[in-house]
Amino acid sequence: MSETVETDETPKPKRRRLRLWPRSRKGKVIATLATVVVLAGAATGTWYLVSRPDTTAAASTTQTLTVSTTTLKTTVEATGTLSPEREADLSFDSSSTVEKVKVEVGDTVEEGETLATIDDSSLQIAYNSAKADLTAAKETLADLEDDDDSSDAAIKAAEASVQVKKNAVTTAKANLANATMTAPFDGLVAEVNIEEGDSTGSSSGGSSSSGGSTSAMGGSTTTSTTSSAAIVLISKDAYTVSTTVSSSDIASVKTGLQAELTVDGASDTLYGTVTSVAVTASSTSSGTASFPVTISLTGKQEGLYSGSSVTAEIIVSQLSDVIAIPASAITTTDGATTVQKLVDGVATTTEVTTGDTVDSTVVITDGLAEGDQIEVTMATRGAGNSSESGQTDGQFPTDGQMPDFSQMSGGQMPGGGSGGLPGGGQGGGPNQ
């Protein structure tokens, strides 16, 4: 029996090597791209399966509502500006020199109180002269009337002259009186545009002139910071709101309607009454006309400032002490309107009679009483629409990007690679 002994020179059988990657550089690139496409498709499919939405039907909740009486309001909203209820722009009519200014901005004054004076010496002379002229005219008339030879025409001319002189005296007396400017009502000094030594009848030191005439105005007038008046007086703690209402709402707004007011700087809701409604539009924008409306605040109001912004809710209709429920609690089938009323704790279909609807609330005129309980069923979002745990309702990201595969399976790409190709390759493939 012979024994075969292997030596180094004995040829070994050749092992056949299975080659998965082509040797050529071009082949490597093609294989790499193919692998990326496959991985992307596989990963995409995996992401879609993970994030597929739950098709569970939308859920609903049932709440128990205790019926009670309430007040329903229909309102027209408008925005405007807070203004003093009264404003007086005071000035001097006569040309003279300002002698005294006795008030400052912010001072509170009473009706009849002196605010400022001008030098009245020339006004006194004018008044005395006018009286003398009147006396002379009266004497002339008396002489003509005593003279039998006087014609009727001469007497009538003298009578006319007397009347002219009387008018001149009245004017001179008023000018003399108006040399002292007084407050026409109790109020607050809003502007002082004159100083001692200013000349009335010309602009000097921001002054404006013209004398003693006052124009006290009721209603709403916004105080101007560039007023030409010597002194501006406004009512204190009494305000109005100047606002506008569109053409679609103006028909429902009437004088006497109540309004709820939110004023900048005021913490509480204030109340007022519509005092005037314009019948002519003040402006038109984009085909919509705006009609001025004035609202007077109720009572005295402290701590408010003229010019503040105001939001007004004008109450055009109001239903008080009515039973009203959400429209979602009502079902209408075959002409019958019903609710689910709890009777001995059991939901029972109960027919009701409805009245007015205000927004999403319906007045019930028959079928329910205060203290009754009804069930209201409301739909809620189904569980399948949840986006918890980073899911996106089974849709691709809305930013146009593919899903971030690195967030899957603990941050590893499929196959265990670390951000490159399977097996840890970095883009060149095996057998580099």
PDB file of N, CA and C in Angstrom, residues 338-387:
ATOM      1  N   THR A 338     -86.087  67.979  16.899  1.00  0.00           N
ATOM      2  CA  THR A 338     -85.968  67.285  18.189  1.00  0.00           C
ATOM      3  C   THR A 338     -84.620  67.528  18.837  1.00  0.00           C
ATOM      4  N   VAL A 339     -84.582  67.243  20.135  1.00  0.00           N
ATOM      5  CA  VAL A 339     -83.335  67.238  20.902  1.00  0.00           C
ATOM      6  C   VAL A 339     -83.316  65.966  21.731  1.00  0.00           C
ATOM      7  N   GLN A 340     -82.157  65.638  22.259  1.00  0.00           N
ATOM      8  CA  GLN A 340     -82.018  64.492  23.148  1.00  0.00           C
ATOM      9  C   GLN A 340     -82.095  64.998  24.588  1.00  0.00           C
ATOM     10  N   LYS A 341     -83.274  64.895  25.167  1.00  0.00           N
ATOM     11  CA  LYS A 341     -83.509  65.370  26.527  1.00  0.00           C
ATOM     12  C   LYS A 341     -83.354  64.214  27.513  1.00  0.00           C
ATOM     13  N   LEU A 342     -82.690  64.471  28.630  1.00  0.00           N
ATOM     14  CA  LEU A 342     -82.511  63.436  29.636  1.00  0.00           C
ATOM     15  C   LEU A 342     -83.768  63.345  30.504  1.00  0.00           C
ATOM     16  N   VAL A 343     -84.399  62.185  30.461  1.00  0.00           N
ATOM     17  CA  VAL A 343     -85.573  61.905  31.285  1.00  0.00           C
ATOM     18  C   VAL A 343     -85.221  60.740  32.194  1.00  0.00           C
ATOM     19  N   ASP A 344     -85.150  60.985  33.477  1.00  0.00           N
ATOM     20  CA  ASP A 344     -84.711  59.979  34.448  1.00  0.00           C
ATOM     21  C   ASP A 344     -83.351  59.411  34.067  1.00  0.00           C
ATOM     22  N   GLY A 345     -82.485  60.301  33.552  1.00  0.00           N
ATOM     23  CA  GLY A 345     -81.129  59.901  33.217  1.00  0.00           C
ATOM     24  C   GLY A 345     -80.987  59.226  31.877  1.00  0.00           C
ATOM     25  N   VAL A 346     -82.099  59.089  31.133  1.00  0.00           N
ATOM     26  CA  VAL A 346     -82.057  58.413  29.835  1.00  0.00           C
ATOM     27  C   VAL A 346     -82.301  59.439  28.732  1.00  0.00           C
ATOM     28  N   ALA A 347     -81.439  59.427  27.701  1.00  0.00           N
ATOM     29  CA  ALA A 347     -81.598  60.345  26.578  1.00  0.00           C
ATOM     30  C   ALA A 347     -82.864  59.985  25.816  1.00  0.00           C
ATOM     31  N   THR A 348     -83.797  60.928  25.734  1.00  0.00           N
ATOM     32  CA  THR A 348     -85.093  60.693  25.103  1.00  0.00           C
ATOM     33  C   THR A 348     -85.315  61.731  24.005  1.00  0.00           C
ATOM     34  N   THR A 349     -85.676  61.260  22.813  1.00  0.00           N
ATOM     35  CA  THR A 349     -85.949  62.181  21.714  1.00  0.00           C
ATOM     36  C   THR A 349     -87.181  63.009  22.043  1.00  0.00           C
ATOM     37  N   THR A 350     -87.007  64.323  22.073  1.00  0.00           N
ATOM     38  CA  THR A 350     -88.073  65.235  22.481  1.00  0.00           C
ATOM     39  C   THR A 350     -88.254  66.313  21.429  1.00  0.00           C
ATOM     40  N   GLU A 351     -89.480  66.518  20.979  1.00  0.00           N
ATOM     41  CA  GLU A 351     -89.748  67.524  19.955  1.00  0.00           C
ATOM     42  C   GLU A 351     -89.781  68.920  20.581  1.00  0.00           C
ATOM     43  N   VAL A 352     -89.192  69.885  19.879  1.00  0.00           N
ATOM     44  CA  VAL A 352     -89.141  71.259  20.360  1.00  0.00           C
ATOM     45  C   VAL A 352     -89.576  72.206  19.252  1.00  0.00           C
ATOM     46  N   THR A 353     -89.935  73.422  19.656  1.00  0.00           N
ATOM     47  CA  THR A 353     -90.264  74.485  18.708  1.00  0.00           C
ATOM     48  C   THR A 353     -89.187  75.551  18.792  1.00  0.00           C
ATOM     49  N   THR A 354     -88.641  75.924  17.645  1.00  0.00           N
ATOM     50  CA  THR A 354     -87.522  76.872  17.626  1.00  0.00           C
ATOM     51  C   THR A 354     -87.994  78.273  17.244  1.00  0.00           C
ATOM     52  N   GLY A 355     -87.205  79.257  17.686  1.00  0.00           N
ATOM     53  CA  GLY A 355     -87.464  80.648  17.345  1.00  0.00           C
ATOM     54  C   GLY A 355     -86.295  81.228  16.567  1.00  0.00           C
ATOM     55  N   ASP A 356     -85.858  82.423  16.950  1.00  0.00           N
ATOM     56  CA  ASP A 356     -84.771  83.099  16.241  1.00  0.00           C
ATOM     57  C   ASP A 356     -83.452  82.360  16.416  1.00  0.00           C
ATOM     58  N   THR A 357     -82.577  82.562  15.438  1.00  0.00           N
ATOM     59  CA  THR A 357     -81.223  82.031  15.500  1.00  0.00           C
ATOM     60  C   THR A 357     -80.256  83.199  15.545  1.00  0.00           C
ATOM     61  N   VAL A 358     -79.378  83.198  16.526  1.00  0.00           N
ATOM     62  CA  VAL A 358     -78.352  84.231  16.645  1.00  0.00           C
ATOM     63  C   VAL A 358     -77.008  83.527  16.624  1.00  0.00           C
ATOM     64  N   ASP A 359     -76.258  83.780  15.536  1.00  0.00           N
ATOM     65  CA  ASP A 359     -75.005  83.065  15.298  1.00  0.00           C
ATOM     66  C   ASP A 359     -75.292  81.563  15.286  1.00  0.00           C
ATOM     67  N   SER A 360     -74.698  80.788  16.210  1.00  0.00           N
ATOM     68  CA  SER A 360     -74.899  79.333  16.222  1.00  0.00           C
ATOM     69  C   SER A 360     -75.783  78.911  17.386  1.00  0.00           C
ATOM     70  N   THR A 361     -76.584  79.845  17.901  1.00  0.00           N
ATOM     71  CA  THR A 361     -77.468  79.568  19.023  1.00  0.00           C
ATOM     72  C   THR A 361     -78.916  79.733  18.591  1.00  0.00           C
ATOM     73  N   VAL A 362     -79.768  78.785  18.992  1.00  0.00           N
ATOM     74  CA  VAL A 362     -81.168  78.779  18.573  1.00  0.00           C
ATOM     75  C   VAL A 362     -82.072  78.950  19.789  1.00  0.00           C
ATOM     76  N   VAL A 363     -83.038  79.849  19.664  1.00  0.00           N
ATOM     77  CA  VAL A 363     -84.013  80.059  20.737  1.00  0.00           C
ATOM     78  C   VAL A 363     -85.047  78.937  20.697  1.00  0.00           C
ATOM     79  N   ILE A 364     -85.361  78.357  21.850  1.00  0.00           N
ATOM     80  CA  ILE A 364     -86.387  77.327  21.961  1.00  0.00           C
ATOM     81  C   ILE A 364     -87.617  77.956  22.621  1.00  0.00           C
ATOM     82  N   THR A 365     -88.717  77.979  21.897  1.00  0.00           N
ATOM     83  CA  THR A 365     -89.942  78.597  22.418  1.00  0.00           C
ATOM     84  C   THR A 365     -90.874  77.591  23.080  1.00  0.00           C
ATOM     85  N   ASP A 366     -90.681  76.300  22.814  1.00  0.00           N
ATOM     86  CA  ASP A 366     -91.543  75.283  23.427  1.00  0.00           C
ATOM     87  C   ASP A 366     -90.811  73.947  23.415  1.00  0.00           C
ATOM     88  N   GLY A 367     -91.018  73.148  24.459  1.00  0.00           N
ATOM     89  CA  GLY A 367     -90.435  71.809  24.520  1.00  0.00           C
ATOM     90  C   GLY A 367     -89.343  71.664  25.548  1.00  0.00           C
ATOM     91  N   LEU A 368     -88.751  72.783  25.972  1.00  0.00           N
ATOM     92  CA  LEU A 368     -87.721  72.739  27.000  1.00  0.00           C
ATOM     93  C   LEU A 368     -88.008  73.803  28.053  1.00  0.00           C
ATOM     94  N   ALA A 369     -87.593  73.540  29.277  1.00  0.00           N
ATOM     95  CA  ALA A 369     -87.762  74.497  30.368  1.00  0.00           C
ATOM     96  C   ALA A 369     -86.432  74.664  31.073  1.00  0.00           C
ATOM     97  N   GLU A 370     -86.303  75.767  31.786  1.00  0.00           N
ATOM     98  CA  GLU A 370     -85.080  76.029  32.526  1.00  0.00           C
ATOM     99  C   GLU A 370     -84.840  74.893  33.517  1.00  0.00           C
ATOM    100  N   GLY A 371     -83.607  74.388  33.534  1.00  0.00           N
ATOM    101  CA  GLY A 371     -83.248  73.290  34.411  1.00  0.00           C
ATOM    102  C   GLY A 371     -83.225  71.939  33.718  1.00  0.00           C
ATOM    103  N   ASP A 372     -83.888  71.812  32.540  1.00  0.00           N
ATOM    104  CA  ASP A 372     -83.818  70.568  31.780  1.00  0.00           C
ATOM    105  C   ASP A 372     -82.382  70.298  31.355  1.00  0.00           C
ATOM    106  N   GLN A 373     -82.091  69.030  31.112  1.00  0.00           N
ATOM    107  CA  GLN A 373     -80.774  68.657  30.628  1.00  0.00           C
ATOM    108  C   GLN A 373     -80.898  67.986  29.263  1.00  0.00           C
ATOM    109  N   ILE A 374     -79.994  68.339  28.371  1.00  0.00           N
ATOM    110  CA  ILE A 374     -79.990  67.740  27.034  1.00  0.00           C
ATOM    111  C   ILE A 374     -78.582  67.252  26.720  1.00  0.00           C
ATOM    112  N   GLU A 375     -78.514  66.331  25.757  1.00  0.00           N
ATOM    113  CA  GLU A 375     -77.222  65.833  25.308  1.00  0.00           C
ATOM    114  C   GLU A 375     -76.845  66.510  24.000  1.00  0.00           C
ATOM    115  N   VAL A 376     -75.582  66.894  23.907  1.00  0.00           N
ATOM    116  CA  VAL A 376     -75.045  67.501  22.690  1.00  0.00           C
ATOM    117  C   VAL A 376     -73.880  66.648  22.233  1.00  0.00           C
ATOM    118  N   THR A 377     -73.986  66.074  21.039  1.00  0.00           N
ATOM    119  CA  THR A 377     -72.926  65.223  20.492  1.00  0.00           C
ATOM    120  C   THR A 377     -72.119  66.021  19.495  1.00  0.00           C
ATOM    121  N   MET A 378     -70.791  66.013  19.721  1.00  0.00           N
ATOM    122  CA  MET A 378     -69.918  66.781  18.854  1.00  0.00           C
ATOM    123  C   MET A 378     -68.823  65.880  18.313  1.00  0.00           C
ATOM    124  N   ALA A 379     -68.543  66.010  17.008  1.00  0.00           N
ATOM    125  CA  ALA A 379     -67.493  65.208  16.377  1.00  0.00           C
ATOM    126  C   ALA A 379     -66.141  65.740  16.783  1.00  0.00           C
ATOM    127  N   THR A 380     -65.207  64.806  17.001  1.00  0.00           N
ATOM    128  CA  THR A 380     -63.833  65.182  17.318  1.00  0.00           C
ATOM    129  C   THR A 380     -62.920  64.545  16.308  1.00  0.00           C
ATOM    130  N   ARG A 381     -61.683  64.954  16.291  1.00  0.00           N
ATOM    131  CA  ARG A 381     -60.716  64.438  15.333  1.00  0.00           C
ATOM    132  C   ARG A 381     -60.395  62.981  15.624  1.00  0.00           C
ATOM    133  N   GLY A 382     -60.427  62.157  14.598  1.00  0.00           N
ATOM    134  CA  GLY A 382     -60.158  60.733  14.771  1.00  0.00           C
ATOM    135  C   GLY A 382     -58.716  60.459  15.123  1.00  0.00           C
ATOM    136  N   ALA A 383     -58.475  59.285  15.752  1.00  0.00           N
ATOM    137  CA  ALA A 383     -57.121  58.926  16.163  1.00  0.00           C
ATOM    138  C   ALA A 383     -56.202  58.767  14.980  1.00  0.00           C
ATOM    139  N   GLY A 384     -56.797  58.388  13.799  1.00  0.00           N
ATOM    140  CA  GLY A 384     -55.967  58.168  12.621  1.00  0.00           C
ATOM    141  C   GLY A 384     -55.345  59.420  12.091  1.00  0.00           C
ATOM    142  N   ASN A 385     -55.798  60.582  12.549  1.00  0.00           N
ATOM    143  CA  ASN A 385     -55.239  61.830  12.070  1.00  0.00           C
ATOM    144  C   ASN A 385     -54.147  62.359  12.988  1.00  0.00           C
ATOM    145  N   SER A 386     -53.815  61.556  14.003  1.00  0.00           N
ATOM    146  CA  SER A 386     -52.819  62.036  14.960  1.00  0.00           C
ATOM    147  C   SER A 386     -51.461  62.125  14.315  1.00  0.00           C
ATOM    148  N   SER A 387     -50.700  63.159  14.653  1.00  0.00           N
ATOM    149  CA  SER A 387     -49.342  63.267  14.182  1.00  0.00           C
ATOM    150  C   SER A 387     -48.354  63.087  15.294  1.00  0.00           C
TER     151      SER A 387
END
